[in-house]
Amino acid sequence: MVAAPNQAAALAAWGTRQNLFAEGRAKISDEPDAVAAALAHPEIPLRRAIGSKEPFSLQPSLPDVPERPRRAKPKLKVAAASPRPAKARPRAKVQAPDRARLEAAQAALSAIDRDRLQREAELQRRREALETEALAAQRDWAKARKAAEKALEAAVRAYRAAGGDA
């Protein structure tokens, strides 16, 4: 809501060049309270929360948000306890399994990950070097182009001063 002498001024006050009136997203209001509030602050957009019935104002209040419904907590089922197995006879001392293959596989995986991290770091270093080189080339090009444009302007001025018509 904004009080303005015309639609273009209203759009400018809202900060848009898009014709919201033609799209139907804005309209001329005939609500007496809204018009009175807008006229109290000409060319200043007034606001209110979407869906609110409160009057338009410079600092609208936050809308009332209904409480979300509470979900019922799921009821947990308690599984029946299984009977304890009978005590097993003591076994003979078992030899611990050999961890050599497991440790070798873990070491191989760690080496592959380390190699990948090193390669990524090298690629990133090369990307940064190329970016620096590209920026330097861009600066050099801009500098050379500016100098060439100045030389062209000087040549055109000299040509015209000598009677040329270019």
JSON list of C-alpha atoms in Angstrom, two decimals:
[
{"chain": "A", "resi": 1, "resn": "MET", "atom": "CA", "xyz": [0.00, 0.00, 0.00]},
{"chain": "A", "resi": 2, "resn": "VAL", "atom": "CA", "xyz": [1.44, 3.34, -1.06]},
{"chain": "A", "resi": 3, "resn": "ALA", "atom": "CA", "xyz": [-0.06, 6.77, -1.70]},
{"chain": "A", "resi": 4, "resn": "ALA", "atom": "CA", "xyz": [1.30, 8.10, -5.00]},
{"chain": "A", "resi": 5, "resn": "PRO", "atom": "CA", "xyz": [0.05, 10.51, -7.68]},
{"chain": "A", "resi": 6, "resn": "ASN", "atom": "CA", "xyz": [0.08, 7.77, -10.34]},
{"chain": "A", "resi": 7, "resn": "GLN", "atom": "CA", "xyz": [0.88, 4.10, -10.92]},
{"chain": "A", "resi": 8, "resn": "ALA", "atom": "CA", "xyz": [4.42, 4.81, -12.15]},
{"chain": "A", "resi": 9, "resn": "ALA", "atom": "CA", "xyz": [5.20, 6.71, -8.93]},
{"chain": "A", "resi": 10, "resn": "ALA", "atom": "CA", "xyz": [3.75, 3.83, -6.89]},
{"chain": "A", "resi": 11, "resn": "LEU", "atom": "CA", "xyz": [5.94, 1.32, -8.73]},
{"chain": "A", "resi": 12, "resn": "ALA", "atom": "CA", "xyz": [8.98, 3.55, -8.15]},
{"chain": "A", "resi": 13, "resn": "ALA", "atom": "CA", "xyz": [8.16, 3.74, -4.42]},
{"chain": "A", "resi": 14, "resn": "TRP", "atom": "CA", "xyz": [8.01, -0.06, -4.32]},
{"chain": "A", "resi": 15, "resn": "GLY", "atom": "CA", "xyz": [11.38, -0.18, -6.08]},
{"chain": "A", "resi": 16, "resn": "THR", "atom": "CA", "xyz": [10.25, -2.03, -9.21]},
{"chain": "A", "resi": 17, "resn": "ARG", "atom": "CA", "xyz": [10.04, -1.22, -12.91]},
{"chain": "A", "resi": 18, "resn": "GLN", "atom": "CA", "xyz": [7.84, -4.22, -13.60]},
{"chain": "A", "resi": 19, "resn": "ASN", "atom": "CA", "xyz": [4.22, -3.14, -14.15]},
{"chain": "A", "resi": 20, "resn": "LEU", "atom": "CA", "xyz": [2.54, -4.98, -11.29]},
{"chain": "A", "resi": 21, "resn": "PHE", "atom": "CA", "xyz": [-0.76, -3.25, -12.06]},
{"chain": "A", "resi": 22, "resn": "ALA", "atom": "CA", "xyz": [-0.89, -4.73, -15.58]},
{"chain": "A", "resi": 23, "resn": "GLU", "atom": "CA", "xyz": [-0.09, -8.19, -14.20]},
{"chain": "A", "resi": 24, "resn": "GLY", "atom": "CA", "xyz": [-2.85, -7.96, -11.60]},
{"chain": "A", "resi": 25, "resn": "ARG", "atom": "CA", "xyz": [-0.37, -8.23, -8.71]},
{"chain": "A", "resi": 26, "resn": "ALA", "atom": "CA", "xyz": [-1.15, -4.65, -7.61]},
{"chain": "A", "resi": 27, "resn": "LYS", "atom": "CA", "xyz": [-4.41, -2.70, -7.63]},
{"chain": "A", "resi": 28, "resn": "ILE", "atom": "CA", "xyz": [-5.82, 0.67, -6.68]},
{"chain": "A", "resi": 29, "resn": "SER", "atom": "CA", "xyz": [-7.39, 0.33, -3.25]},
{"chain": "A", "resi": 30, "resn": "ASP", "atom": "CA", "xyz": [-10.73, 1.78, -2.21]},
{"chain": "A", "resi": 31, "resn": "GLU", "atom": "CA", "xyz": [-10.58, 0.69, 1.45]},
{"chain": "A", "resi": 32, "resn": "PRO", "atom": "CA", "xyz": [-11.05, 3.90, 3.49]},
{"chain": "A", "resi": 33, "resn": "ASP", "atom": "CA", "xyz": [-8.75, 2.82, 6.35]},
{"chain": "A", "resi": 34, "resn": "ALA", "atom": "CA", "xyz": [-5.97, 1.75, 3.99]},
{"chain": "A", "resi": 35, "resn": "VAL", "atom": "CA", "xyz": [-6.27, 4.96, 1.95]},
{"chain": "A", "resi": 36, "resn": "ALA", "atom": "CA", "xyz": [-6.13, 7.08, 5.12]},
{"chain": "A", "resi": 37, "resn": "ALA", "atom": "CA", "xyz": [-3.02, 5.22, 6.35]},
{"chain": "A", "resi": 38, "resn": "ALA", "atom": "CA", "xyz": [-1.31, 5.63, 2.96]},
{"chain": "A", "resi": 39, "resn": "LEU", "atom": "CA", "xyz": [-2.14, 9.34, 2.76]},
{"chain": "A", "resi": 40, "resn": "ALA", "atom": "CA", "xyz": [-0.60, 9.85, 6.20]},
{"chain": "A", "resi": 41, "resn": "HIS", "atom": "CA", "xyz": [2.74, 8.70, 4.71]},
{"chain": "A", "resi": 42, "resn": "PRO", "atom": "CA", "xyz": [2.76, 9.64, 0.98]},
{"chain": "A", "resi": 43, "resn": "GLU", "atom": "CA", "xyz": [5.13, 7.74, -1.34]},
{"chain": "A", "resi": 44, "resn": "ILE", "atom": "CA", "xyz": [6.28, 5.44, 1.49]},
{"chain": "A", "resi": 45, "resn": "PRO", "atom": "CA", "xyz": [5.23, 1.79, 1.08]},
{"chain": "A", "resi": 46, "resn": "LEU", "atom": "CA", "xyz": [3.14, 0.49, 3.99]},
{"chain": "A", "resi": 47, "resn": "ARG", "atom": "CA", "xyz": [2.98, -3.21, 4.80]},
{"chain": "A", "resi": 48, "resn": "ARG", "atom": "CA", "xyz": [1.07, -5.83, 6.72]},
{"chain": "A", "resi": 49, "resn": "ALA", "atom": "CA", "xyz": [1.53, -9.55, 7.12]},
{"chain": "A", "resi": 50, "resn": "ILE", "atom": "CA", "xyz": [0.06, -11.70, 4.35]},
{"chain": "A", "resi": 51, "resn": "GLY", "atom": "CA", "xyz": [-3.41, -12.91, 5.30]},
{"chain": "A", "resi": 52, "resn": "SER", "atom": "CA", "xyz": [-3.58, -10.47, 8.19]},
{"chain": "A", "resi": 53, "resn": "LYS", "atom": "CA", "xyz": [-6.58, -8.23, 8.79]},
{"chain": "A", "resi": 54, "resn": "GLU", "atom": "CA", "xyz": [-4.46, -5.69, 10.68]},
{"chain": "A", "resi": 55, "resn": "PRO", "atom": "CA", "xyz": [-4.18, -2.16, 9.24]},
{"chain": "A", "resi": 56, "resn": "PHE", "atom": "CA", "xyz": [-1.27, -1.24, 6.96]},
{"chain": "A", "resi": 57, "resn": "SER", "atom": "CA", "xyz": [1.67, 0.37, 8.80]},
{"chain": "A", "resi": 58, "resn": "LEU", "atom": "CA", "xyz": [5.35, 1.28, 8.48]},
{"chain": "A", "resi": 59, "resn": "GLN", "atom": "CA", "xyz": [6.41, -1.54, 10.84]},
{"chain": "A", "resi": 60, "resn": "PRO", "atom": "CA", "xyz": [3.88, -4.39, 10.63]},
{"chain": "A", "resi": 61, "resn": "SER", "atom": "CA", "xyz": [3.68, -6.95, 13.40]},
{"chain": "A", "resi": 62, "resn": "LEU", "atom": "CA", "xyz": [4.47, -10.58, 12.83]},
{"chain": "A", "resi": 63, "resn": "PRO", "atom": "CA", "xyz": [1.54, -12.80, 11.84]},
{"chain": "A", "resi": 64, "resn": "ASP", "atom": "CA", "xyz": [-0.05, -15.15, 14.35]},
{"chain": "A", "resi": 65, "resn": "VAL", "atom": "CA", "xyz": [1.09, -18.66, 13.55]},
{"chain": "A", "resi": 66, "resn": "PRO", "atom": "CA", "xyz": [-1.10, -21.47, 14.85]},
{"chain": "A", "resi": 67, "resn": "GLU", "atom": "CA", "xyz": [0.55, -24.12, 16.94]},
{"chain": "A", "resi": 68, "resn": "ARG", "atom": "CA", "xyz": [1.38, -27.19, 14.94]},
{"chain": "A", "resi": 69, "resn": "PRO", "atom": "CA", "xyz": [-0.45, -30.34, 15.94]},
{"chain": "A", "resi": 70, "resn": "ARG", "atom": "CA", "xyz": [1.45, -32.60, 18.25]},
{"chain": "A", "resi": 71, "resn": "ARG", "atom": "CA", "xyz": [2.22, -36.08, 17.06]},
{"chain": "A", "resi": 72, "resn": "ALA", "atom": "CA", "xyz": [1.45, -38.99, 19.28]},
{"chain": "A", "resi": 73, "resn": "LYS", "atom": "CA", "xyz": [4.55, -40.77, 20.43]},
{"chain": "A", "resi": 74, "resn": "PRO", "atom": "CA", "xyz": [4.89, -44.24, 18.95]},
{"chain": "A", "resi": 75, "resn": "LYS", "atom": "CA", "xyz": [4.17, -47.02, 21.38]},
{"chain": "A", "resi": 76, "resn": "LEU", "atom": "CA", "xyz": [7.13, -49.29, 21.83]},
{"chain": "A", "resi": 77, "resn": "LYS", "atom": "CA", "xyz": [6.65, -52.98, 22.05]},
{"chain": "A", "resi": 78, "resn": "VAL", "atom": "CA", "xyz": [8.80, -54.84, 24.50]},
{"chain": "A", "resi": 79, "resn": "ALA", "atom": "CA", "xyz": [10.11, -58.08, 23.08]},
{"chain": "A", "resi": 80, "resn": "ALA", "atom": "CA", "xyz": [9.82, -61.09, 25.29]},
{"chain": "A", "resi": 81, "resn": "ALA", "atom": "CA", "xyz": [13.10, -62.04, 26.84]},
{"chain": "A", "resi": 82, "resn": "SER", "atom": "CA", "xyz": [14.62, -65.11, 25.28]},
{"chain": "A", "resi": 83, "resn": "PRO", "atom": "CA", "xyz": [15.62, -67.83, 27.64]},
{"chain": "A", "resi": 84, "resn": "ARG", "atom": "CA", "xyz": [19.30, -67.90, 28.51]},
{"chain": "A", "resi": 85, "resn": "PRO", "atom": "CA", "xyz": [21.23, -70.61, 26.78]},
{"chain": "A", "resi": 86, "resn": "ALA", "atom": "CA", "xyz": [22.69, -73.29, 28.93]},
{"chain": "A", "resi": 87, "resn": "LYS", "atom": "CA", "xyz": [26.29, -72.69, 29.91]},
{"chain": "A", "resi": 88, "resn": "ALA", "atom": "CA", "xyz": [28.59, -74.08, 27.34]},
{"chain": "A", "resi": 89, "resn": "ARG", "atom": "CA", "xyz": [31.41, -76.31, 28.28]},
{"chain": "A", "resi": 90, "resn": "PRO", "atom": "CA", "xyz": [34.71, -74.50, 28.57]},
{"chain": "A", "resi": 91, "resn": "ARG", "atom": "CA", "xyz": [36.61, -74.68, 25.33]},
{"chain": "A", "resi": 92, "resn": "ALA", "atom": "CA", "xyz": [40.21, -75.20, 24.81]},
{"chain": "A", "resi": 93, "resn": "LYS", "atom": "CA", "xyz": [42.21, -72.02, 24.44]},
{"chain": "A", "resi": 94, "resn": "VAL", "atom": "CA", "xyz": [41.76, -70.75, 20.87]},
{"chain": "A", "resi": 95, "resn": "GLN", "atom": "CA", "xyz": [44.55, -69.02, 19.07]},
{"chain": "A", "resi": 96, "resn": "ALA", "atom": "CA", "xyz": [43.79, -65.39, 18.07]},
{"chain": "A", "resi": 97, "resn": "PRO", "atom": "CA", "xyz": [43.22, -64.93, 14.33]},
{"chain": "A", "resi": 98, "resn": "ASP", "atom": "CA", "xyz": [46.02, -63.49, 12.23]},
{"chain": "A", "resi": 99, "resn": "ARG", "atom": "CA", "xyz": [45.48, -59.74, 11.64]},
{"chain": "A", "resi": 100, "resn": "ALA", "atom": "CA", "xyz": [48.24, -59.36, 9.04]},
{"chain": "A", "resi": 101, "resn": "ARG", "atom": "CA", "xyz": [45.91, -59.39, 6.00]},
{"chain": "A", "resi": 102, "resn": "LEU", "atom": "CA", "xyz": [43.47, -56.97, 7.66]},
{"chain": "A", "resi": 103, "resn": "GLU", "atom": "CA", "xyz": [46.23, -54.51, 8.58]},
{"chain": "A", "resi": 104, "resn": "ALA", "atom": "CA", "xyz": [47.73, -54.74, 5.07]},
{"chain": "A", "resi": 105, "resn": "ALA", "atom": "CA", "xyz": [44.33, -53.94, 3.49]},
{"chain": "A", "resi": 106, "resn": "GLN", "atom": "CA", "xyz": [43.83, -50.98, 5.84]},
{"chain": "A", "resi": 107, "resn": "ALA", "atom": "CA", "xyz": [47.32, -49.67, 5.04]},
{"chain": "A", "resi": 108, "resn": "ALA", "atom": "CA", "xyz": [46.64, -49.98, 1.28]},
{"chain": "A", "resi": 109, "resn": "LEU", "atom": "CA", "xyz": [43.37, -48.06, 1.63]},
{"chain": "A", "resi": 110, "resn": "SER", "atom": "CA", "xyz": [45.09, -45.32, 3.66]},
{"chain": "A", "resi": 111, "resn": "ALA", "atom": "CA", "xyz": [47.83, -45.03, 1.04]},
{"chain": "A", "resi": 112, "resn": "ILE", "atom": "CA", "xyz": [45.23, -44.63, -1.73]},
{"chain": "A", "resi": 113, "resn": "ASP", "atom": "CA", "xyz": [43.44, -41.90, 0.25]},
{"chain": "A", "resi": 114, "resn": "ARG", "atom": "CA", "xyz": [46.73, -40.08, 0.97]},
{"chain": "A", "resi": 115, "resn": "ASP", "atom": "CA", "xyz": [47.66, -40.23, -2.74]},
{"chain": "A", "resi": 116, "resn": "ARG", "atom": "CA", "xyz": [44.27, -38.82, -3.74]},
{"chain": "A", "resi": 117, "resn": "LEU", "atom": "CA", "xyz": [44.59, -35.92, -1.27]},
{"chain": "A", "resi": 118, "resn": "GLN", "atom": "CA", "xyz": [48.06, -35.09, -2.59]},
{"chain": "A", "resi": 119, "resn": "ARG", "atom": "CA", "xyz": [46.83, -35.14, -6.18]},
{"chain": "A", "resi": 120, "resn": "GLU", "atom": "CA", "xyz": [43.87, -32.91, -5.33]},
{"chain": "A", "resi": 121, "resn": "ALA", "atom": "CA", "xyz": [46.20, -30.43, -3.61]},
{"chain": "A", "resi": 122, "resn": "GLU", "atom": "CA", "xyz": [48.47, -30.37, -6.68]},
{"chain": "A", "resi": 123, "resn": "LEU", "atom": "CA", "xyz": [45.49, -29.85, -9.01]},
{"chain": "A", "resi": 124, "resn": "GLN", "atom": "CA", "xyz": [44.24, -26.99, -6.83]},
{"chain": "A", "resi": 125, "resn": "ARG", "atom": "CA", "xyz": [47.69, -25.37, -6.87]},
{"chain": "A", "resi": 126, "resn": "ARG", "atom": "CA", "xyz": [47.74, -25.62, -10.68]},
{"chain": "A", "resi": 127, "resn": "ARG", "atom": "CA", "xyz": [44.20, -24.17, -10.94]},
{"chain": "A", "resi": 128, "resn": "GLU", "atom": "CA", "xyz": [45.23, -21.19, -8.81]},
{"chain": "A", "resi": 129, "resn": "ALA", "atom": "CA", "xyz": [48.36, -20.64, -10.94]},
{"chain": "A", "resi": 130, "resn": "LEU", "atom": "CA", "xyz": [46.26, -20.70, -14.13]},
{"chain": "A", "resi": 131, "resn": "GLU", "atom": "CA", "xyz": [43.75, -18.29, -12.62]},
{"chain": "A", "resi": 132, "resn": "THR", "atom": "CA", "xyz": [46.57, -15.91, -11.67]},
{"chain": "A", "resi": 133, "resn": "GLU", "atom": "CA", "xyz": [48.00, -16.17, -15.19]},
{"chain": "A", "resi": 134, "resn": "ALA", "atom": "CA", "xyz": [44.56, -15.52, -16.73]},
{"chain": "A", "resi": 135, "resn": "LEU", "atom": "CA", "xyz": [44.07, -12.42, -14.58]},
{"chain": "A", "resi": 136, "resn": "ALA", "atom": "CA", "xyz": [47.50, -11.11, -15.58]},
{"chain": "A", "resi": 137, "resn": "ALA", "atom": "CA", "xyz": [46.71, -11.72, -19.27]},
{"chain": "A", "resi": 138, "resn": "GLN", "atom": "CA", "xyz": [43.37, -9.89, -18.87]},
{"chain": "A", "resi": 139, "resn": "ARG", "atom": "CA", "xyz": [45.13, -6.90, -17.24]},
{"chain": "A", "resi": 140, "resn": "ASP", "atom": "CA", "xyz": [47.78, -6.84, -20.00]},
{"chain": "A", "resi": 141, "resn": "TRP", "atom": "CA", "xyz": [45.10, -6.97, -22.70]},
{"chain": "A", "resi": 142, "resn": "ALA", "atom": "CA", "xyz": [43.09, -4.15, -21.10]},
{"chain": "A", "resi": 143, "resn": "LYS", "atom": "CA", "xyz": [46.22, -2.00, -20.76]},
{"chain": "A", "resi": 144, "resn": "ALA", "atom": "CA", "xyz": [47.26, -2.61, -24.38]},
{"chain": "A", "resi": 145, "resn": "ARG", "atom": "CA", "xyz": [43.73, -1.98, -25.67]},
{"chain": "A", "resi": 146, "resn": "LYS", "atom": "CA", "xyz": [43.48, 1.29, -23.77]},
{"chain": "A", "resi": 147, "resn": "ALA", "atom": "CA", "xyz": [46.81, 2.45, -25.20]},
{"chain": "A", "resi": 148, "resn": "ALA", "atom": "CA", "xyz": [45.71, 1.43, -28.72]},
{"chain": "A", "resi": 149, "resn": "GLU", "atom": "CA", "xyz": [42.40, 3.29, -28.32]},
{"chain": "A", "resi": 150, "resn": "LYS", "atom": "CA", "xyz": [44.27, 6.44, -27.23]},
{"chain": "A", "resi": 151, "resn": "ALA", "atom": "CA", "xyz": [46.59, 6.11, -30.24]},
{"chain": "A", "resi": 152, "resn": "LEU", "atom": "CA", "xyz": [43.57, 5.68, -32.55]},
{"chain": "A", "resi": 153, "resn": "GLU", "atom": "CA", "xyz": [41.86, 8.75, -31.08]},
{"chain": "A", "resi": 154, "resn": "ALA", "atom": "CA", "xyz": [45.07, 10.79, -31.55]},
{"chain": "A", "resi": 155, "resn": "ALA", "atom": "CA", "xyz": [45.40, 9.59, -35.16]},
{"chain": "A", "resi": 156, "resn": "VAL", "atom": "CA", "xyz": [41.76, 10.48, -35.90]},
{"chain": "A", "resi": 157, "resn": "ARG", "atom": "CA", "xyz": [42.22, 13.95, -34.40]},
{"chain": "A", "resi": 158, "resn": "ALA", "atom": "CA", "xyz": [45.40, 14.48, -36.44]},
{"chain": "A", "resi": 159, "resn": "TYR", "atom": "CA", "xyz": [43.68, 13.25, -39.62]},
{"chain": "A", "resi": 160, "resn": "ARG", "atom": "CA", "xyz": [40.75, 15.59, -39.10]},
{"chain": "A", "resi": 161, "resn": "ALA", "atom": "CA", "xyz": [43.08, 18.48, -38.27]},
{"chain": "A", "resi": 162, "resn": "ALA", "atom": "CA", "xyz": [44.83, 17.85, -41.58]},
{"chain": "A", "resi": 163, "resn": "GLY", "atom": "CA", "xyz": [41.49, 18.11, -43.42]},
{"chain": "A", "resi": 164, "resn": "GLY", "atom": "CA", "xyz": [40.35, 14.49, -43.45]},
{"chain": "A", "resi": 165, "resn": "ASP", "atom": "CA", "xyz": [36.64, 13.69, -43.11]},
{"chain": "A", "resi": 166, "resn": "ALA", "atom": "CA", "xyz": [36.67, 10.42, -41.19]}
]
